[in-house]
CSV table of C-alpha atoms and ligand atoms in Angstrom, one decimal:
chain,number,residue,atom,x,y,z
A,1,MET,CA,149.8,89.8,105.9
A,2,LYS,CA,146.2,89.9,107.0
A,3,GLY,CA,144.0,92.1,104.8
A,4,LYS,CA,141.6,94.8,105.9
A,5,GLU,CA,139.0,93.5,108.3
A,6,HIS,CA,135.9,94.2,106.2
A,7,ILE,CA,137.1,92.3,103.1
A,8,TYR,CA,136.7,89.0,104.8
A,9,LYS,CA,132.9,89.4,104.6
A,10,ILE,CA,133.3,89.0,100.8
A,11,ALA,CA,133.1,85.4,99.8
A,12,PRO,CA,135.7,84.5,97.1
A,13,TYR,CA,133.8,83.7,93.9
A,14,GLU,CA,133.4,80.0,93.1
A,15,PRO,CA,133.4,79.6,89.4
A,16,GLY,CA,132.0,76.7,87.4
A,17,LYS,CA,134.5,73.8,87.1
A,18,PRO,CA,136.7,74.1,84.0
A,19,ILE,CA,136.5,71.2,81.5
A,20,GLU,CA,140.3,70.4,81.7
A,21,GLU,CA,140.2,70.1,85.5
A,22,VAL,CA,137.3,67.6,85.4
A,23,LYS,CA,139.1,65.6,82.7
A,24,ARG,CA,142.3,65.4,84.7
A,25,GLU,CA,140.6,64.7,88.1
A,26,LEU,CA,138.2,62.0,86.9
A,27,GLY,CA,140.3,60.6,84.0
A,28,LEU,CA,137.7,61.4,81.4
A,29,SER,CA,138.4,62.3,77.8
A,30,ASP,CA,135.0,63.7,76.8
A,31,VAL,CA,133.6,66.3,79.1
A,32,ILE,CA,130.9,69.0,78.4
A,33,LYS,CA,130.3,72.1,80.4
A,34,MET,CA,126.8,73.3,80.9
A,35,ALA,CA,127.6,75.4,83.9
A,36,SER,CA,128.5,79.0,83.2
A,37,ASN,CA,125.9,80.1,80.6
A,38,GLU,CA,128.3,80.4,77.8
A,39,ASN,CA,127.3,80.2,74.1
A,40,PRO,CA,127.2,76.5,73.1
A,41,LEU,CA,128.0,77.4,69.5
A,42,GLY,CA,131.2,79.2,70.5
A,43,PRO,CA,132.3,82.7,69.5
A,44,SER,CA,131.0,84.5,66.4
A,45,PRO,CA,133.1,83.4,63.3
A,46,LEU,CA,133.4,87.1,62.4
A,47,ALA,CA,134.9,87.8,65.9
A,48,LEU,CA,137.4,85.0,65.4
A,49,GLN,CA,138.5,86.3,62.1
A,50,ALA,CA,138.9,89.9,63.5
A,51,ILE,CA,141.1,88.6,66.3
A,52,ARG,CA,143.4,86.8,63.9
A,53,GLU,CA,143.7,89.9,61.8
A,54,HIS,CA,144.6,92.1,64.8
A,55,LEU,CA,146.7,89.6,66.8
A,56,GLU,CA,150.0,91.4,66.1
A,57,GLU,CA,148.8,94.7,67.5
A,58,ILE,CA,148.9,93.4,71.1
A,59,SER,CA,152.3,94.9,71.7
A,60,TYR,CA,150.5,98.3,71.9
A,61,TYR,CA,148.4,99.4,74.8
A,62,PRO,CA,144.7,99.1,74.0
A,63,ASP,CA,142.5,102.1,73.2
A,64,GLY,CA,141.5,103.2,76.7
A,65,ASN,CA,138.3,104.8,75.4
A,66,CYS,CA,137.1,101.8,73.3
A,67,THR,CA,136.5,104.5,70.6
A,68,ILE,CA,135.4,102.2,67.7
A,69,LEU,CA,133.2,100.0,69.8
A,70,ARG,CA,131.7,103.1,71.5
A,71,GLN,CA,130.9,104.7,68.1
A,72,LYS,CA,129.4,101.5,66.9
A,73,LEU,CA,127.1,101.0,69.9
A,74,SER,CA,126.2,104.6,69.9
A,75,GLU,CA,124.9,104.2,66.3
A,76,LYS,CA,123.3,100.9,66.9
A,77,LEU,CA,121.4,101.9,70.1
A,78,GLY,CA,120.9,105.6,69.5
A,79,PHE,CA,122.6,107.0,72.5
A,80,PRO,CA,125.5,109.6,72.4
A,81,PRO,CA,129.0,108.1,72.7
A,82,ASN,CA,129.5,109.6,76.2
A,83,CYS,CA,126.6,107.5,77.6
A,84,PHE,CA,128.7,104.3,77.4
A,85,VAL,CA,131.2,102.9,79.9
A,86,PHE,CA,133.2,99.7,79.2
A,87,GLY,CA,134.5,97.1,81.5
A,88,SER,CA,136.6,93.9,81.6
A,89,GLY,CA,133.3,92.1,81.7
A,90,VAL,CA,130.1,93.4,83.4
A,91,ASP,CA,131.7,92.1,86.6
A,92,GLU,CA,134.1,95.0,86.5
A,93,ILE,CA,131.4,97.5,85.9
A,94,ILE,CA,129.5,96.1,89.0
A,95,HIS,CA,132.8,96.6,90.9
A,96,PHE,CA,133.0,100.2,89.6
A,97,LEU,CA,129.5,100.9,90.6
A,98,GLY,CA,130.2,100.1,94.3
A,99,LEU,CA,133.4,102.2,94.2
A,100,ALA,CA,131.8,105.2,92.6
A,101,PHE,CA,128.4,105.3,94.4
A,102,LEU,CA,128.6,103.4,97.8
A,103,ASP,CA,129.9,104.8,101.0
A,104,GLU,CA,130.2,103.2,104.4
A,105,GLY,CA,126.7,102.7,105.8
A,106,ASP,CA,124.9,103.1,102.5
A,107,GLU,CA,122.6,100.4,101.4
A,108,ALA,CA,122.5,98.5,98.1
A,109,LEU,CA,119.2,96.6,97.4
A,110,THR,CA,119.0,93.4,95.5
A,111,VAL,CA,117.0,90.1,95.6
A,112,GLU,CA,117.7,86.6,96.9
A,113,PRO,CA,118.8,84.5,95.1
A,114,SER,CA,120.6,86.6,92.6
A,115,PHE,CA,124.0,87.3,91.1
A,116,VAL,CA,126.6,87.1,93.9
A,117,ARG,CA,128.9,89.8,92.6
A,118,TYR,CA,126.5,92.5,93.8
A,119,ASP,CA,127.3,91.6,97.4
A,120,ALA,CA,131.0,92.0,96.7
A,121,SER,CA,130.5,95.4,95.2
A,122,ALA,CA,128.7,96.7,98.3
A,123,LEU,CA,130.7,95.0,101.0
A,124,LEU,CA,134.1,96.2,99.5
A,125,ASN,CA,132.9,99.7,100.2
A,126,LYS,CA,131.6,98.9,103.7
A,127,ALA,CA,128.0,99.4,102.4
A,128,ILE,CA,125.1,97.1,103.4
A,129,ILE,CA,123.6,94.7,100.9
A,130,ARG,CA,119.9,94.3,101.6
A,131,LYS,CA,118.3,91.3,100.0
A,132,VAL,CA,114.6,90.9,99.3
A,133,PRO,CA,113.5,87.3,98.9
A,134,LEU,CA,112.0,86.2,95.6
A,135,LYS,CA,108.4,85.0,95.9
A,136,ASP,CA,108.1,81.5,94.5
A,137,TYR,CA,111.3,82.3,92.4
A,138,GLN,CA,109.6,85.4,90.9
A,139,TYR,CA,110.4,89.1,91.6
A,140,ASP,CA,108.2,90.6,94.2
A,141,VAL,CA,108.1,94.3,93.1
A,142,ASP,CA,106.0,95.4,96.1
A,143,ALA,CA,108.5,93.9,98.5
A,144,LEU,CA,111.3,95.6,96.7
A,145,ILE,CA,109.6,98.9,96.8
A,146,SER,CA,108.9,98.5,100.5
A,147,ALA,CA,112.6,97.8,101.1
A,148,ILE,CA,113.7,101.1,99.6
A,149,ASN,CA,114.7,103.6,102.4
A,150,GLU,CA,116.7,106.8,102.8
A,151,ARG,CA,120.0,104.9,103.0
A,152,THR,CA,119.4,103.1,99.7
A,153,LYS,CA,121.8,104.3,97.0
A,154,LEU,CA,121.8,101.5,94.4
A,155,LEU,CA,119.4,98.8,93.3
A,156,PHE,CA,121.0,95.8,91.6
A,157,ILE,CA,118.4,94.1,89.5
A,158,ALA,CA,119.4,91.3,87.2
A,159,ASN,CA,116.7,91.2,84.5
A,160,PRO,CA,116.3,88.4,83.7
A,161,ASN,CA,117.6,87.1,87.0
A,162,ASN,CA,120.4,84.6,87.5
A,163,PRO,CA,120.0,81.8,88.8
A,164,THR,CA,116.2,81.7,88.3
A,165,GLY,CA,115.8,83.0,84.8
A,166,THR,CA,112.7,85.0,85.9
A,167,PHE,CA,112.1,88.7,85.2
A,168,ILE,CA,110.4,92.0,86.1
A,169,ASP,CA,107.9,92.9,83.4
A,170,LYS,CA,107.4,96.4,81.9
A,171,GLU,CA,104.6,97.3,84.3
A,172,GLY,CA,106.5,96.1,87.4
A,173,LEU,CA,109.7,97.9,86.3
A,174,LYS,CA,107.8,101.2,85.7
A,175,ARG,CA,106.4,101.0,89.2
A,176,LEU,CA,109.8,100.2,90.7
A,177,LEU,CA,111.5,103.1,88.9
A,178,GLU,CA,108.8,105.5,90.0
A,179,LYS,CA,109.5,104.6,93.7
A,180,ALA,CA,113.2,104.5,93.2
A,181,LYS,CA,113.6,108.1,92.1
A,182,GLY,CA,116.7,109.6,93.6
A,183,LYS,CA,118.5,106.2,93.6
A,184,LEU,CA,120.5,104.6,90.8
A,185,VAL,CA,118.9,101.5,89.4
A,186,VAL,CA,121.3,99.0,87.9
A,187,LEU,CA,119.6,96.8,85.3
A,188,ASP,CA,121.9,93.9,84.6
A,189,GLU,CA,120.8,92.5,81.3
A,190,ALA,CA,123.4,89.9,80.7
A,191,TYR,CA,120.8,87.6,79.2
A,192,VAL,CA,118.5,90.1,77.4
A,193,GLU,CA,119.2,88.5,74.0
A,194,PHE,CA,117.6,85.3,75.1
A,195,VAL,CA,114.3,86.8,76.3
A,196,GLU,CA,111.2,85.5,74.5
A,197,ASP,CA,108.4,87.0,76.7
A,198,THR,CA,106.8,90.1,75.1
A,199,THR,CA,106.1,91.7,78.4
A,200,PHE,CA,109.8,92.2,79.1
A,201,PRO,CA,110.6,95.9,79.4
A,202,ASP,CA,112.6,98.0,76.9
A,203,SER,CA,115.0,99.4,79.5
A,204,LEU,CA,116.6,101.8,77.0
A,205,LEU,CA,113.2,103.4,76.6
A,206,PHE,CA,113.1,104.1,80.3
A,207,LEU,CA,116.6,105.5,80.2
A,208,ARG,CA,115.6,107.8,77.4
A,209,GLU,CA,112.6,109.0,79.4
A,210,GLY,CA,115.1,110.2,82.1
A,211,TYR,CA,115.0,107.6,84.8
A,212,ASP,CA,118.3,107.3,86.6
A,213,ILE,CA,119.3,103.8,85.5
A,214,ILE,CA,122.4,102.1,84.1
A,215,VAL,CA,121.8,99.2,81.8
A,216,LEU,CA,124.5,96.5,81.8
A,217,ARG,CA,125.2,94.3,78.7
A,218,THR,CA,127.9,91.7,78.1
A,219,PHE,CA,129.7,90.0,75.3
A,220,SER,CA,130.2,86.9,77.5
A,221,LYS,CA,126.9,85.2,76.9
A,222,ILE,CA,125.1,85.3,73.5
A,223,TYR,CA,128.2,86.8,71.8
A,224,GLY,CA,130.4,83.9,73.0
A,225,LEU,CA,133.3,86.0,74.1
A,226,ALA,CA,133.4,85.1,77.9
A,227,GLY,CA,137.1,84.4,77.8
A,228,LEU,CA,138.0,87.8,76.5
A,229,ARG,CA,136.2,89.8,79.3
A,230,ILE,CA,134.2,92.7,77.9
A,231,GLY,CA,130.9,94.3,78.8
A,232,TYR,CA,129.4,97.7,78.9
A,233,GLY,CA,127.0,100.0,80.7
A,234,ILE,CA,124.6,102.6,79.2
A,235,ALA,CA,123.5,105.5,81.5
A,236,ASN,CA,123.2,109.2,81.6
A,237,GLU,CA,126.3,111.3,81.2
A,238,GLU,CA,126.5,112.1,84.9
A,239,THR,CA,126.6,108.4,85.9
A,240,VAL,CA,129.2,107.6,83.2
A,241,LYS,CA,131.4,110.6,84.3
A,242,ALA,CA,131.4,109.4,87.9
A,243,ILE,CA,132.6,105.9,86.8
A,244,GLU,CA,135.3,107.4,84.5
A,245,HIS,CA,136.9,108.9,87.6
A,246,ILE,CA,137.7,105.4,89.1
A,247,ARG,CA,138.0,103.3,85.9
A,248,GLU,CA,141.6,102.2,85.2
A,249,PRO,CA,143.0,103.5,82.0
A,250,PHE,CA,143.4,100.3,80.0
A,251,ASN,CA,140.8,98.1,81.6
A,252,VAL,CA,139.5,96.5,78.3
A,253,ASN,CA,142.0,94.6,76.3
A,254,HIS,CA,142.6,95.1,72.6
A,255,LEU,CA,141.5,91.7,71.3
A,256,ALA,CA,138.3,92.0,73.3
A,257,GLN,CA,137.5,95.3,71.7
A,258,VAL,CA,138.3,94.1,68.2
A,259,ALA,CA,136.2,90.9,68.7
A,260,ALA,CA,133.3,92.8,70.2
A,261,VAL,CA,133.1,95.2,67.2
A,262,ALA,CA,133.0,92.3,64.8
A,263,ALA,CA,130.6,90.2,66.9
A,264,LEU,CA,128.1,93.1,66.8
A,265,ASP,CA,127.8,92.7,63.1
A,266,ASP,CA,127.2,88.9,63.2
A,267,ASP,CA,123.4,88.9,63.2
A,268,GLU,CA,123.4,85.3,61.8
A,269,HIS,CA,125.4,84.0,64.8
A,270,ILE,CA,123.0,85.7,67.2
A,271,ARG,CA,120.0,84.3,65.3
A,272,LYS,CA,121.4,80.8,65.2
A,273,THR,CA,122.3,80.9,68.9
A,274,GLN,CA,118.8,82.1,69.9
A,275,GLN,CA,117.3,79.2,67.8
A,276,VAL,CA,119.5,76.6,69.5
A,277,VAL,CA,118.7,77.9,72.9
A,278,TRP,CA,115.0,78.3,72.4
A,279,GLU,CA,114.6,74.9,70.9
A,280,GLY,CA,116.9,73.4,73.6
A,281,LYS,CA,114.8,75.0,76.2
A,282,ARG,CA,111.6,73.4,75.0
A,283,TYR,CA,113.3,70.0,74.7
A,284,LEU,CA,114.6,70.2,78.3
A,285,TYR,CA,111.2,71.4,79.6
A,286,GLU,CA,109.6,68.4,78.0
A,287,GLN,CA,112.2,66.0,79.4
A,288,PHE,CA,111.9,67.4,82.9
A,289,LYS,CA,108.1,67.1,82.7
A,290,GLU,CA,108.4,63.5,81.6
A,291,MET,CA,110.8,62.8,84.5
A,292,GLY,CA,108.4,64.5,86.9
A,293,LEU,CA,111.0,67.2,87.8
A,294,ARG,CA,109.9,70.7,88.6
A,295,TYR,CA,111.7,73.5,86.8
A,296,ILE,CA,111.5,77.3,86.8
A,297,PRO,CA,110.4,78.6,83.4
A,298,SER,CA,113.3,80.7,82.2
A,299,GLN,CA,113.9,83.8,79.9
A,300,THR,CA,117.6,83.0,79.7
A,301,ASN,CA,120.0,80.3,78.4
A,302,PHE,CA,119.9,78.3,81.6
A,303,ILE,CA,117.2,76.5,83.7
A,304,LEU,CA,116.9,75.9,87.4
A,305,VAL,CA,115.6,72.4,87.9
A,306,ASP,CA,114.5,70.7,91.2
A,307,VAL,CA,116.2,67.3,91.4
A,308,GLY,CA,114.3,66.4,94.6
A,309,LYS,CA,117.5,65.8,96.7
A,310,ASP,CA,120.8,67.3,97.6
A,311,SER,CA,122.0,68.7,94.2
A,312,ARG,CA,125.7,68.4,95.2
A,313,GLU,CA,125.3,64.6,95.1
A,314,VAL,CA,123.6,64.7,91.7
A,315,PHE,CA,126.3,67.2,90.6
A,316,ARG,CA,129.1,64.8,91.5
A,317,SER,CA,127.4,61.9,89.8
A,318,LEU,CA,126.9,64.0,86.6
A,319,LEU,CA,130.6,64.9,86.7
A,320,ARG,CA,131.5,61.2,86.5
A,321,GLU,CA,129.3,61.1,83.4
A,322,GLY,CA,131.4,64.0,82.0
A,323,VAL,CA,128.7,66.6,82.4
A,324,ILE,CA,129.4,69.8,84.4
A,325,VAL,CA,126.5,71.8,85.7
A,326,ARG,CA,126.1,74.0,88.8
A,327,THR,CA,124.5,73.2,92.2
A,328,GLY,CA,121.9,75.4,93.7
A,329,ASP,CA,123.3,75.4,97.2
A,330,ILE,CA,125.5,78.4,96.4
A,331,PHE,CA,122.2,80.2,95.6
A,332,GLY,CA,120.3,78.9,98.6
A,333,CYS,CA,118.4,76.4,96.5
A,334,PRO,CA,120.0,73.1,97.7
A,335,ASN,CA,117.7,70.8,95.7
A,336,PHE,CA,118.1,72.6,92.4
A,337,LEU,CA,120.6,72.2,89.6
A,338,ARG,CA,121.3,75.1,87.3
A,339,VAL,CA,121.9,73.8,83.8
A,340,THR,CA,123.0,75.9,80.8
A,341,ILE,CA,121.1,75.1,77.7
A,342,GLY,CA,123.6,73.5,75.2
A,343,THR,CA,123.5,72.1,71.7
A,344,GLU,CA,121.0,69.5,70.8
A,345,LYS,CA,123.6,66.8,71.4
A,346,GLN,CA,124.7,68.2,74.7
A,347,ASN,CA,121.1,68.5,76.0
A,348,GLU,CA,120.5,64.9,75.0
A,349,ARG,CA,123.6,63.7,76.7
A,350,PHE,CA,122.8,65.7,79.9
A,351,ILE,CA,119.3,64.2,80.0
A,352,ARG,CA,120.7,60.6,79.5
A,353,ALA,CA,123.2,61.2,82.3
A,354,LEU,CA,120.5,62.8,84.6
A,355,LYS,CA,118.2,59.8,84.0
A,356,LYS,CA,121.0,57.4,84.9
A,357,VAL,CA,122.1,59.4,87.9
A,358,LEU,CA,118.6,59.9,89.3
A,359,GLY,CA,117.7,56.3,88.2
A,360,GLY,CA,116.3,54.8,91.4
A,361,ALA,CA,114.6,58.0,92.4
A,362,LEU,CA,112.4,58.1,89.3
B,1,PLP,C1,127.3,86.2,83.6
B,1,PLP,C2,126.8,87.3,84.3
B,1,PLP,C3,127.5,88.5,84.4
B,1,PLP,C4,128.9,88.6,84.1
B,1,PLP,O1,129.2,89.0,82.9
B,1,PLP,P1,130.7,89.3,82.4
B,1,PLP,O2,130.5,90.3,81.4
B,1,PLP,O3,131.3,88.0,81.9
B,1,PLP,O4,131.5,89.8,83.6
B,1,PLP,C5,126.8,89.6,84.9
B,1,PLP,N1,125.6,89.5,85.4
B,1,PLP,C6,124.9,88.4,85.4
B,1,PLP,C7,123.5,88.3,86.0
B,1,PLP,C8,125.5,87.2,84.9
B,1,PLP,O5,124.8,86.1,84.9
């Protein structure tokens, strides 16, 4: 049966290629994935241990309120428990935001390129997604402010942004929030734990000051739990209440909750991951410079790098070397690859493969 007319405007998501698929298709035995911004060190050992201990409980429905995790985050971040909403990944919360706040003809504002799931959230509800271009890969706060109009309901701001790794600083965010009064500003902070720049804003401070924002955080990136699907939002009570009306009762599975609670205590794993990513970033910057490749300085665990020609070609050649990355064409940057920073060994292998693949061009 044909579906509803407007849903065909939503492009089905194209995920990064899974390792097993590449092994099978190309007959390779050793494949690494540097494509989906996952933690190269894997999950927190504390989370793994917790999952083992609670495995037998999966015959029960999960706690629909994520009570223990909610309490833990409330204490850690200093917000009341009813300021949190949980999702099967931040992806699901983005979906909830469209359902709860966007009507036909409303506008959601974002930038281009950015995370593609904002489009789906708006289009599903027959809302308009308006995209302000980045300026030389950086946020253009003035252009964003100029694009706000009376039909704007939501602003989707990935901070730092995916796929560029660039960000809105404290001063810029303050200006934007002032001009966006009466709208809900979604600050998607999927990569916040990787930020090094000291001018990056403390979004929770703005929330405390009363700005109408929802801050999104995930366990998929630095916490290494992408496969379990869990993320959360922090907002004022009214925003959370609205989402609670459309959230499905058992949307976050039990093992995800158990793992997230344990992972929050694993400061050592976080520190180690940050160290690996920050060191890896400097190594890759250096290598790109030596190779004469332009890259966009990043506050995340991935880098957008200009390979000087159709990145789909380079992508396919890298696959044959057993290295999975992402092409920029899906983000409107056809000459760029987006590479997730890996372990030291993975980064070296990626650079070797890239040198080989670009060989003649260098
Ligand atoms: C990875 C990513 C997400 C998705 O996070 P999940 O919690 O795995 O759904 C959300 N926003 C951005 C910008 C991302 O890059």
